[in-house]
Short mmCIF file of N, CA and C in Angstrom, two decimals:
data_model
loop_
_atom_site.label_atom_id
_atom_site.label_comp_id
_atom_site.label_asym_id
_atom_site.label_seq_id
_atom_site.Cartn_x
_atom_site.Cartn_y
_atom_site.Cartn_z
N MET A 1 21.87 -62.26 -13.19
CA MET A 1 20.89 -62.28 -14.76
C MET A 1 19.96 -62.31 -14.39
N ARG A 2 18.59 -61.56 -15.02
CA ARG A 2 17.82 -61.58 -14.18
C ARG A 2 17.24 -62.01 -15.88
N ASP A 3 16.37 -63.61 -16.14
CA ASP A 3 15.75 -63.95 -17.29
C ASP A 3 14.49 -63.40 -17.82
N LYS A 4 14.71 -63.09 -18.90
CA LYS A 4 13.68 -63.42 -19.38
C LYS A 4 12.17 -62.88 -19.71
N LYS A 5 11.83 -62.30 -19.59
CA LYS A 5 9.46 -62.47 -19.60
C LYS A 5 10.04 -63.99 -20.41
N PRO A 6 7.79 -64.83 -20.14
CA PRO A 6 8.05 -65.75 -20.93
C PRO A 6 7.19 -65.25 -22.24
N ILE A 7 7.49 -66.29 -23.05
CA ILE A 7 7.16 -66.22 -24.83
C ILE A 7 6.52 -67.76 -24.41
N LEU A 8 5.46 -67.07 -25.31
CA LEU A 8 4.11 -68.38 -25.53
C LEU A 8 3.96 -68.96 -26.63
N GLU A 9 4.23 -69.83 -27.04
CA GLU A 9 4.76 -70.63 -27.72
C GLU A 9 3.34 -71.50 -29.27
N GLU A 10 2.38 -71.26 -29.91
CA GLU A 10 1.01 -72.28 -30.02
C GLU A 10 2.04 -73.78 -30.52
N ILE A 11 1.21 -74.51 -29.56
CA ILE A 11 1.34 -76.08 -30.10
C ILE A 11 0.25 -76.96 -31.16
N VAL A 12 -0.72 -77.32 -30.47
CA VAL A 12 -2.17 -77.53 -31.29
C VAL A 12 -2.58 -77.17 -30.40
N THR A 13 -3.04 -77.12 -31.43
CA THR A 13 -5.03 -77.01 -30.28
C THR A 13 -6.12 -78.33 -30.89
N ILE A 14 -6.69 -78.77 -29.51
CA ILE A 14 -7.29 -79.59 -29.52
C ILE A 14 -9.37 -79.35 -29.65
N LEU A 15 -9.34 -79.44 -30.09
CA LEU A 15 -11.65 -79.33 -29.91
C LEU A 15 -11.85 -80.71 -29.75
N ILE A 16 -12.45 -80.58 -28.72
CA ILE A 16 -12.91 -81.60 -27.75
C ILE A 16 -14.74 -81.98 -28.13
N HIS A 17 -15.18 -82.94 -28.70
CA HIS A 17 -16.68 -83.70 -28.24
C HIS A 17 -17.11 -84.40 -26.91
N SER A 18 -17.99 -83.90 -26.48
CA SER A 18 -18.03 -84.75 -25.67
C SER A 18 -18.72 -86.14 -25.78
N ASP A 19 -19.52 -86.77 -24.95
CA ASP A 19 -20.35 -87.24 -24.61
C ASP A 19 -21.78 -87.12 -23.44
N LYS A 20 -22.67 -85.97 -23.41
CA LYS A 20 -22.92 -86.14 -22.78
C LYS A 20 -23.81 -87.97 -22.45
N SER A 21 -24.00 -88.54 -22.76
CA SER A 21 -25.15 -89.94 -22.73
C SER A 21 -23.84 -90.29 -21.78
N GLY A 22 -22.62 -90.04 -21.60
CA GLY A 22 -22.34 -90.94 -20.69
C GLY A 22 -21.50 -90.73 -18.81
N ARG A 23 -21.46 -89.03 -18.97
CA ARG A 23 -22.48 -88.32 -17.97
C ARG A 23 -22.39 -89.58 -16.84
N ILE A 24 -21.43 -89.41 -15.40
CA ILE A 24 -21.49 -89.77 -14.02
C ILE A 24 -21.20 -88.43 -13.60
N ILE A 25 -22.95 -88.56 -13.24
CA ILE A 25 -22.71 -86.68 -11.61
C ILE A 25 -22.34 -87.32 -10.00
N LEU A 26 -21.82 -86.56 -9.24
CA LEU A 26 -22.94 -86.89 -8.02
C LEU A 26 -22.29 -86.07 -7.22
N GLU A 27 -23.86 -85.17 -6.40
CA GLU A 27 -24.08 -84.25 -6.05
C GLU A 27 -24.28 -84.43 -4.54
N HIS A 28 -23.54 -82.63 -4.55
CA HIS A 28 -22.85 -83.52 -2.76
C HIS A 28 -23.10 -81.52 -2.01
N ASP A 29 -23.80 -81.65 -0.85
CA ASP A 29 -24.15 -80.44 0.03
C ASP A 29 -22.99 -79.31 -1.27
N PHE A 30 -21.84 -79.60 -1.21
CA PHE A 30 -20.58 -77.98 -1.21
C PHE A 30 -20.08 -78.28 -3.00
N GLY A 31 -21.41 -79.02 -3.76
CA GLY A 31 -21.06 -79.28 -5.03
C GLY A 31 -21.46 -80.21 -5.46
N LYS A 32 -20.58 -80.35 -6.62
CA LYS A 32 -20.60 -81.64 -7.82
C LYS A 32 -19.48 -82.70 -7.96
N GLN A 33 -19.50 -83.27 -9.17
CA GLN A 33 -18.50 -84.12 -8.87
C GLN A 33 -19.09 -84.93 -10.34
N VAL A 34 -17.96 -84.72 -11.87
CA VAL A 34 -18.77 -84.98 -12.32
C VAL A 34 -17.45 -85.68 -14.00
N MET A 35 -18.01 -87.25 -14.22
CA MET A 35 -16.94 -87.18 -14.91
C MET A 35 -17.74 -87.44 -16.98
N ILE A 36 -16.72 -86.32 -17.60
CA ILE A 36 -17.57 -86.30 -18.45
C ILE A 36 -16.47 -87.38 -20.29
N PRO A 37 -16.39 -87.97 -21.08
CA PRO A 37 -16.15 -89.20 -21.70
C PRO A 37 -16.02 -88.24 -23.27
N PHE A 38 -14.83 -87.76 -23.46
CA PHE A 38 -14.27 -87.60 -24.75
C PHE A 38 -13.71 -88.03 -25.65
N THR A 39 -13.85 -87.67 -26.91
CA THR A 39 -12.78 -88.03 -27.66
C THR A 39 -12.61 -86.56 -28.82
N GLY A 40 -12.11 -86.42 -29.48
CA GLY A 40 -11.53 -84.91 -30.83
C GLY A 40 -10.84 -84.76 -31.25
N THR A 41 -9.99 -84.00 -32.10
CA THR A 41 -9.19 -83.81 -32.89
C THR A 41 -8.33 -82.63 -33.20
N VAL A 42 -6.92 -82.85 -33.48
CA VAL A 42 -6.28 -82.31 -32.53
C VAL A 42 -5.15 -81.93 -34.96
N SER A 43 -4.91 -80.45 -33.86
CA SER A 43 -4.43 -79.32 -34.96
C SER A 43 -3.21 -78.09 -35.05
N GLY A 44 -2.37 -79.09 -35.41
CA GLY A 44 -1.39 -77.65 -35.13
C GLY A 44 -0.40 -77.59 -36.04
N PRO A 45 1.31 -76.69 -35.26
CA PRO A 45 1.80 -76.40 -36.56
C PRO A 45 3.03 -77.33 -36.28
N TYR A 46 2.60 -78.12 -35.82
CA TYR A 46 4.79 -79.51 -35.13
C TYR A 46 3.23 -80.98 -35.28
N PHE A 47 2.04 -80.89 -34.49
CA PHE A 47 1.47 -82.58 -35.44
C PHE A 47 -0.03 -82.21 -35.41
N SER A 48 -1.00 -82.56 -35.85
CA SER A 48 -2.54 -82.99 -35.52
C SER A 48 -2.43 -84.44 -35.13
N GLY A 49 -4.38 -84.91 -35.50
CA GLY A 49 -4.38 -86.29 -34.93
C GLY A 49 -5.64 -86.36 -34.23
N LYS A 50 -5.89 -86.71 -33.97
CA LYS A 50 -6.88 -86.95 -32.46
C LYS A 50 -6.80 -87.47 -31.56
N VAL A 51 -8.33 -87.25 -30.52
CA VAL A 51 -8.02 -87.61 -29.72
C VAL A 51 -9.25 -89.21 -29.30
N LEU A 52 -7.65 -90.41 -29.24
CA LEU A 52 -8.78 -91.84 -28.51
C LEU A 52 -9.63 -92.22 -27.84
N PRO A 53 -10.44 -92.64 -27.62
CA PRO A 53 -11.35 -93.31 -27.28
C PRO A 53 -11.06 -93.10 -25.89
N ASN A 54 -12.04 -93.16 -25.23
CA ASN A 54 -11.87 -93.28 -22.74
C ASN A 54 -10.74 -91.95 -23.27
N GLY A 55 -11.03 -90.67 -23.72
CA GLY A 55 -10.17 -89.54 -22.58
C GLY A 55 -11.92 -89.52 -22.26
N VAL A 56 -11.22 -88.49 -20.18
CA VAL A 56 -12.05 -88.45 -19.59
C VAL A 56 -11.47 -87.06 -18.80
N ASP A 57 -13.17 -86.64 -18.39
CA ASP A 57 -12.82 -84.64 -18.69
C ASP A 57 -12.80 -84.99 -16.81
N THR A 58 -13.01 -85.39 -15.35
CA THR A 58 -13.16 -85.08 -14.73
C THR A 58 -13.25 -83.57 -14.11
N GLN A 59 -14.57 -83.52 -13.70
CA GLN A 59 -14.43 -81.75 -12.46
C GLN A 59 -15.30 -81.91 -11.63
N GLU A 60 -14.80 -81.53 -10.62
CA GLU A 60 -15.22 -80.33 -9.20
C GLU A 60 -15.93 -79.32 -9.24
N ILE A 61 -17.15 -79.22 -9.47
CA ILE A 61 -17.82 -77.30 -9.82
C ILE A 61 -19.02 -77.94 -8.01
N ARG A 62 -18.50 -76.27 -7.69
CA ARG A 62 -17.96 -76.01 -6.13
C ARG A 62 -19.43 -75.33 -6.10
N ALA A 63 -19.72 -75.29 -5.31
CA ALA A 63 -21.70 -74.65 -4.82
C ALA A 63 -21.19 -72.80 -5.97
N ASP A 64 -20.24 -72.62 -5.99
CA ASP A 64 -19.53 -71.43 -5.92
C ASP A 64 -19.49 -70.57 -7.64
N GLY A 65 -19.65 -72.46 -7.80
CA GLY A 65 -19.74 -72.08 -9.75
C GLY A 65 -18.02 -72.46 -9.13
N LEU A 66 -16.62 -72.04 -9.00
CA LEU A 66 -15.90 -72.25 -9.70
C LEU A 66 -15.44 -73.76 -10.19
N LYS A 67 -14.50 -74.09 -11.81
CA LYS A 67 -15.03 -75.76 -11.07
C LYS A 67 -13.78 -76.12 -11.60
N ARG A 68 -13.09 -76.28 -10.73
CA ARG A 68 -11.65 -77.18 -10.95
C ARG A 68 -11.49 -78.50 -12.26
N VAL A 69 -10.60 -78.82 -12.90
CA VAL A 69 -10.56 -80.17 -13.38
C VAL A 69 -9.72 -80.54 -14.28
N SER A 70 -9.33 -81.30 -14.62
CA SER A 70 -8.83 -82.16 -14.92
C SER A 70 -8.94 -83.66 -16.12
N ALA A 71 -8.75 -83.32 -17.44
CA ALA A 71 -8.51 -84.66 -18.59
C ALA A 71 -7.58 -84.94 -18.18
N ARG A 72 -8.07 -85.95 -18.92
CA ARG A 72 -6.85 -87.19 -18.78
C ARG A 72 -6.87 -87.59 -20.59
N TYR A 73 -5.84 -88.02 -21.75
CA TYR A 73 -6.39 -88.81 -22.30
C TYR A 73 -4.92 -88.53 -23.61
N PHE A 74 -5.56 -89.22 -24.18
CA PHE A 74 -4.51 -89.73 -24.95
C PHE A 74 -4.84 -89.09 -26.70
N ILE A 75 -3.71 -89.04 -27.97
CA ILE A 75 -3.64 -88.02 -28.60
C ILE A 75 -2.98 -89.19 -29.77
N GLU A 76 -3.36 -89.75 -30.76
CA GLU A 76 -3.00 -90.59 -31.72
C GLU A 76 -1.96 -89.23 -32.54
N THR A 77 -1.08 -89.19 -33.51
CA THR A 77 -0.54 -87.73 -34.88
C THR A 77 -1.35 -88.79 -36.11
N ASP A 78 -1.14 -87.44 -37.02
CA ASP A 78 -1.45 -88.32 -38.07
C ASP A 78 -0.39 -89.58 -38.17
N ASP A 79 1.43 -88.90 -38.05
CA ASP A 79 2.48 -89.98 -38.43
C ASP A 79 2.12 -91.62 -37.13
N GLY A 80 1.53 -91.91 -36.54
CA GLY A 80 0.97 -92.09 -35.42
C GLY A 80 1.33 -92.66 -34.62
N GLU A 81 1.81 -91.92 -33.94
CA GLU A 81 2.69 -91.82 -32.27
C GLU A 81 2.11 -91.44 -31.85
N LYS A 82 2.16 -91.91 -30.73
CA LYS A 82 1.30 -91.68 -29.60
C LYS A 82 1.55 -90.44 -28.47
N ILE A 83 0.89 -89.82 -27.52
CA ILE A 83 1.20 -89.28 -26.92
C ILE A 83 -0.19 -89.10 -26.37
N PHE A 84 0.33 -88.82 -24.54
CA PHE A 84 -0.11 -89.09 -23.10
C PHE A 84 -1.63 -87.50 -22.59
N ILE A 85 -1.52 -86.75 -22.87
CA ILE A 85 -1.28 -84.81 -21.75
C ILE A 85 -2.46 -85.92 -20.60
N GLU A 86 -1.87 -85.29 -19.43
CA GLU A 86 -3.09 -84.84 -18.19
C GLU A 86 -2.94 -83.21 -18.09
N ASN A 87 -4.63 -82.70 -18.08
CA ASN A 87 -4.95 -81.19 -18.03
C ASN A 87 -5.55 -80.78 -17.21
N ASN A 88 -4.83 -79.60 -16.53
CA ASN A 88 -5.83 -79.01 -15.13
C ASN A 88 -5.69 -78.20 -15.51
N GLY A 89 -6.78 -78.20 -15.08
CA GLY A 89 -7.25 -76.33 -14.47
C GLY A 89 -8.27 -75.95 -13.89
N ILE A 90 -8.37 -74.23 -14.03
CA ILE A 90 -9.95 -74.16 -13.25
C ILE A 90 -10.96 -73.38 -15.00
N ILE A 91 -11.65 -73.38 -13.85
CA ILE A 91 -12.50 -73.02 -15.34
C ILE A 91 -13.72 -71.48 -13.97
N ASN A 92 -14.18 -70.60 -14.62
CA ASN A 92 -14.26 -69.14 -13.63
C ASN A 92 -15.36 -68.37 -14.47
N GLU A 93 -16.49 -68.10 -14.05
CA GLU A 93 -16.91 -67.31 -14.54
C GLU A 93 -17.63 -65.94 -13.97
N ASN A 94 -17.13 -65.32 -14.10
CA ASN A 94 -17.17 -63.82 -13.09
C ASN A 94 -18.51 -63.52 -13.03
N VAL A 95 -19.11 -62.69 -12.62
CA VAL A 95 -20.66 -62.21 -12.56
C VAL A 95 -20.96 -60.84 -13.89
N GLU A 96 -19.82 -60.37 -14.54
CA GLU A 96 -19.88 -59.89 -15.83
C GLU A 96 -20.44 -60.26 -16.71
N GLY A 97 -20.43 -62.99 -16.21
CA GLY A 97 -19.83 -63.94 -17.65
C GLY A 97 -19.11 -63.96 -17.87
N GLU A 98 -17.94 -63.55 -18.62
CA GLU A 98 -16.40 -64.03 -18.43
C GLU A 98 -16.24 -64.78 -18.23
N ARG A 99 -15.70 -65.33 -18.13
CA ARG A 99 -15.04 -66.27 -18.44
C ARG A 99 -13.68 -67.04 -18.64
N TYR A 100 -12.90 -67.65 -16.84
CA TYR A 100 -11.55 -67.61 -17.06
C TYR A 100 -11.67 -69.17 -16.93
N PHE A 101 -10.76 -69.53 -17.96
CA PHE A 101 -10.29 -70.30 -18.80
C PHE A 101 -8.60 -70.50 -18.69
N ARG A 102 -7.90 -71.59 -17.19
CA ARG A 102 -7.30 -71.63 -17.95
C ARG A 102 -6.60 -72.60 -17.39
N THR A 103 -5.25 -73.75 -18.46
CA THR A 103 -5.25 -75.40 -17.66
C THR A 103 -3.39 -75.01 -17.65
N THR A 104 -3.16 -76.42 -16.91
CA THR A 104 -1.97 -76.20 -16.36
C THR A 104 -1.53 -78.24 -17.47
N PRO A 105 -1.19 -77.89 -18.18
CA PRO A 105 -1.08 -79.09 -19.35
C PRO A 105 0.52 -80.01 -19.28
N ARG A 106 -0.12 -81.45 -19.35
CA ARG A 106 1.31 -81.70 -19.39
C ARG A 106 1.50 -83.94 -21.01
N PHE A 107 2.40 -82.82 -21.19
CA PHE A 107 2.72 -84.08 -21.50
C PHE A 107 3.66 -85.46 -21.24
N ILE A 108 3.11 -86.58 -22.01
CA ILE A 108 4.14 -87.80 -21.54
C ILE A 108 3.84 -88.78 -23.23
N THR A 109 5.46 -89.02 -23.70
CA THR A 109 5.57 -89.78 -25.50
C THR A 109 7.11 -90.38 -25.14
N ALA A 110 6.40 -91.31 -25.61
CA ALA A 110 8.01 -92.28 -26.11
C ALA A 110 8.51 -92.01 -26.78
N SER A 111 8.13 -91.04 -28.64
CA SER A 111 8.44 -90.86 -29.80
C SER A 111 9.86 -89.87 -29.65
N LYS A 112 10.58 -90.46 -30.31
CA LYS A 112 11.94 -89.83 -30.47
C LYS A 112 11.73 -87.99 -31.14
N LYS A 113 10.42 -88.34 -31.75
CA LYS A 113 10.31 -87.14 -33.09
C LYS A 113 9.93 -85.76 -31.31
N TYR A 114 8.57 -86.42 -31.42
CA TYR A 114 8.05 -85.74 -30.15
C TYR A 114 8.49 -85.20 -28.24
N LEU A 115 9.44 -86.40 -28.73
CA LEU A 115 9.76 -86.29 -27.12
C LEU A 115 10.23 -83.81 -25.92
N TRP A 116 10.83 -83.53 -27.30
CA TRP A 116 10.21 -82.71 -26.30
C TRP A 116 9.22 -82.24 -25.23
N LEU A 117 7.83 -82.83 -26.09
CA LEU A 117 6.83 -82.58 -25.39
C LEU A 117 7.33 -82.08 -24.05
N ASN A 118 8.39 -84.36 -23.81
CA ASN A 118 8.46 -84.30 -21.70
C ASN A 118 8.81 -83.12 -21.20
N THR A 119 9.66 -82.69 -21.69
CA THR A 119 10.16 -81.86 -21.01
C THR A 119 10.99 -79.95 -20.92
N SER A 120 9.08 -80.27 -21.32
CA SER A 120 8.70 -78.35 -21.30
C SER A 120 7.30 -78.42 -20.39
N ILE A 121 7.03 -76.93 -20.88
CA ILE A 121 6.32 -76.54 -19.87
C ILE A 121 5.20 -75.65 -20.48
N PHE A 122 3.94 -76.09 -20.57
CA PHE A 122 2.89 -76.18 -21.02
C PHE A 122 2.24 -75.21 -20.57
N ILE A 123 0.77 -73.60 -20.72
CA ILE A 123 0.06 -73.21 -20.79
C ILE A 123 -1.68 -73.53 -21.51
N GLY A 124 -2.43 -73.82 -21.28
CA GLY A 124 -3.61 -74.03 -21.71
C GLY A 124 -5.31 -72.55 -21.74
N THR A 125 -5.82 -72.68 -22.58
CA THR A 125 -6.82 -71.91 -22.83
C THR A 125 -7.77 -72.80 -23.32
N GLY A 126 -9.23 -72.03 -22.89
CA GLY A 126 -10.67 -73.58 -23.17
C GLY A 126 -11.26 -72.21 -23.30
N GLU A 127 -12.25 -72.67 -24.74
CA GLU A 127 -12.80 -71.50 -24.81
C GLU A 127 -14.10 -72.53 -25.82
N ARG A 128 -15.47 -72.26 -25.61
CA ARG A 128 -16.46 -73.50 -25.60
C ARG A 128 -16.58 -72.35 -27.24
N THR A 129 -16.80 -72.96 -28.86
CA THR A 129 -17.64 -72.31 -29.88
C THR A 129 -18.56 -73.51 -30.24
N GLU A 130 -18.77 -73.11 -31.28
CA GLU A 130 -20.60 -74.02 -31.97
C GLU A 130 -20.02 -75.73 -32.12
N ASN A 131 -18.85 -75.60 -32.12
CA ASN A 131 -18.09 -76.84 -32.73
C ASN A 131 -18.58 -77.58 -31.46
N GLY A 132 -18.15 -77.45 -30.25
CA GLY A 132 -17.51 -78.25 -29.38
C GLY A 132 -16.83 -77.10 -28.42
N LEU A 133 -15.54 -77.97 -27.79
CA LEU A 133 -14.95 -76.84 -26.49
C LEU A 133 -13.75 -77.06 -27.06
N GLU A 134 -12.81 -75.80 -27.53
CA GLU A 134 -11.63 -76.28 -28.51
C GLU A 134 -11.15 -75.04 -27.57
N ILE A 135 -9.64 -75.81 -27.34
CA ILE A 135 -8.71 -76.02 -25.94
C ILE A 135 -7.18 -75.36 -26.97
N SER A 136 -6.03 -74.84 -26.60
CA SER A 136 -5.00 -73.79 -27.05
C SER A 136 -4.94 -74.24 -26.34
N ILE A 137 -3.66 -75.12 -26.43
CA ILE A 137 -1.92 -75.14 -26.02
C ILE A 137 -1.17 -74.70 -26.43
N TYR A 138 -0.34 -72.99 -25.61
CA TYR A 138 1.06 -73.02 -26.25
C TYR A 138 2.09 -72.90 -24.52
N ARG A 139 3.28 -73.70 -25.61
CA ARG A 139 4.49 -73.99 -24.78
C ARG A 139 5.88 -72.69 -24.37
N VAL A 140 5.57 -72.72 -23.14
CA VAL A 140 6.21 -71.21 -23.04
C VAL A 140 8.05 -71.65 -22.02
N LEU A 141 8.30 -70.53 -23.54
CA LEU A 141 9.46 -70.57 -23.74
C LEU A 141 10.58 -69.65 -22.89
#
């Protein structure tokens, strides 16, 4: 039997506010490594809340412009639950200036209410807005 095509269900949008003053940068012959601390807000149909302090986005920026990103952070939902997110992906801008920003987030929580986050597959998209970096996360059904 053949599986159905996956369906995407929007789970949450995270608005990231980075702390540029806290950046750490290492430049080298084949690009640079960057660590960027951040906070933010979380909203969606399943939960809302905030990104707790000490979240960090680690970026490998290659000489050809490709960015490999890896963010790790905790969110606290409005109902007091804590959820850890590890979000890895790539950012690539082509010659025409189009931006491809995709991630594969992984959630870990002990909350019975949100336990389904531990056992699902997710993808994310990223977009710069006037308010900050917006990450939209979808569950693959």
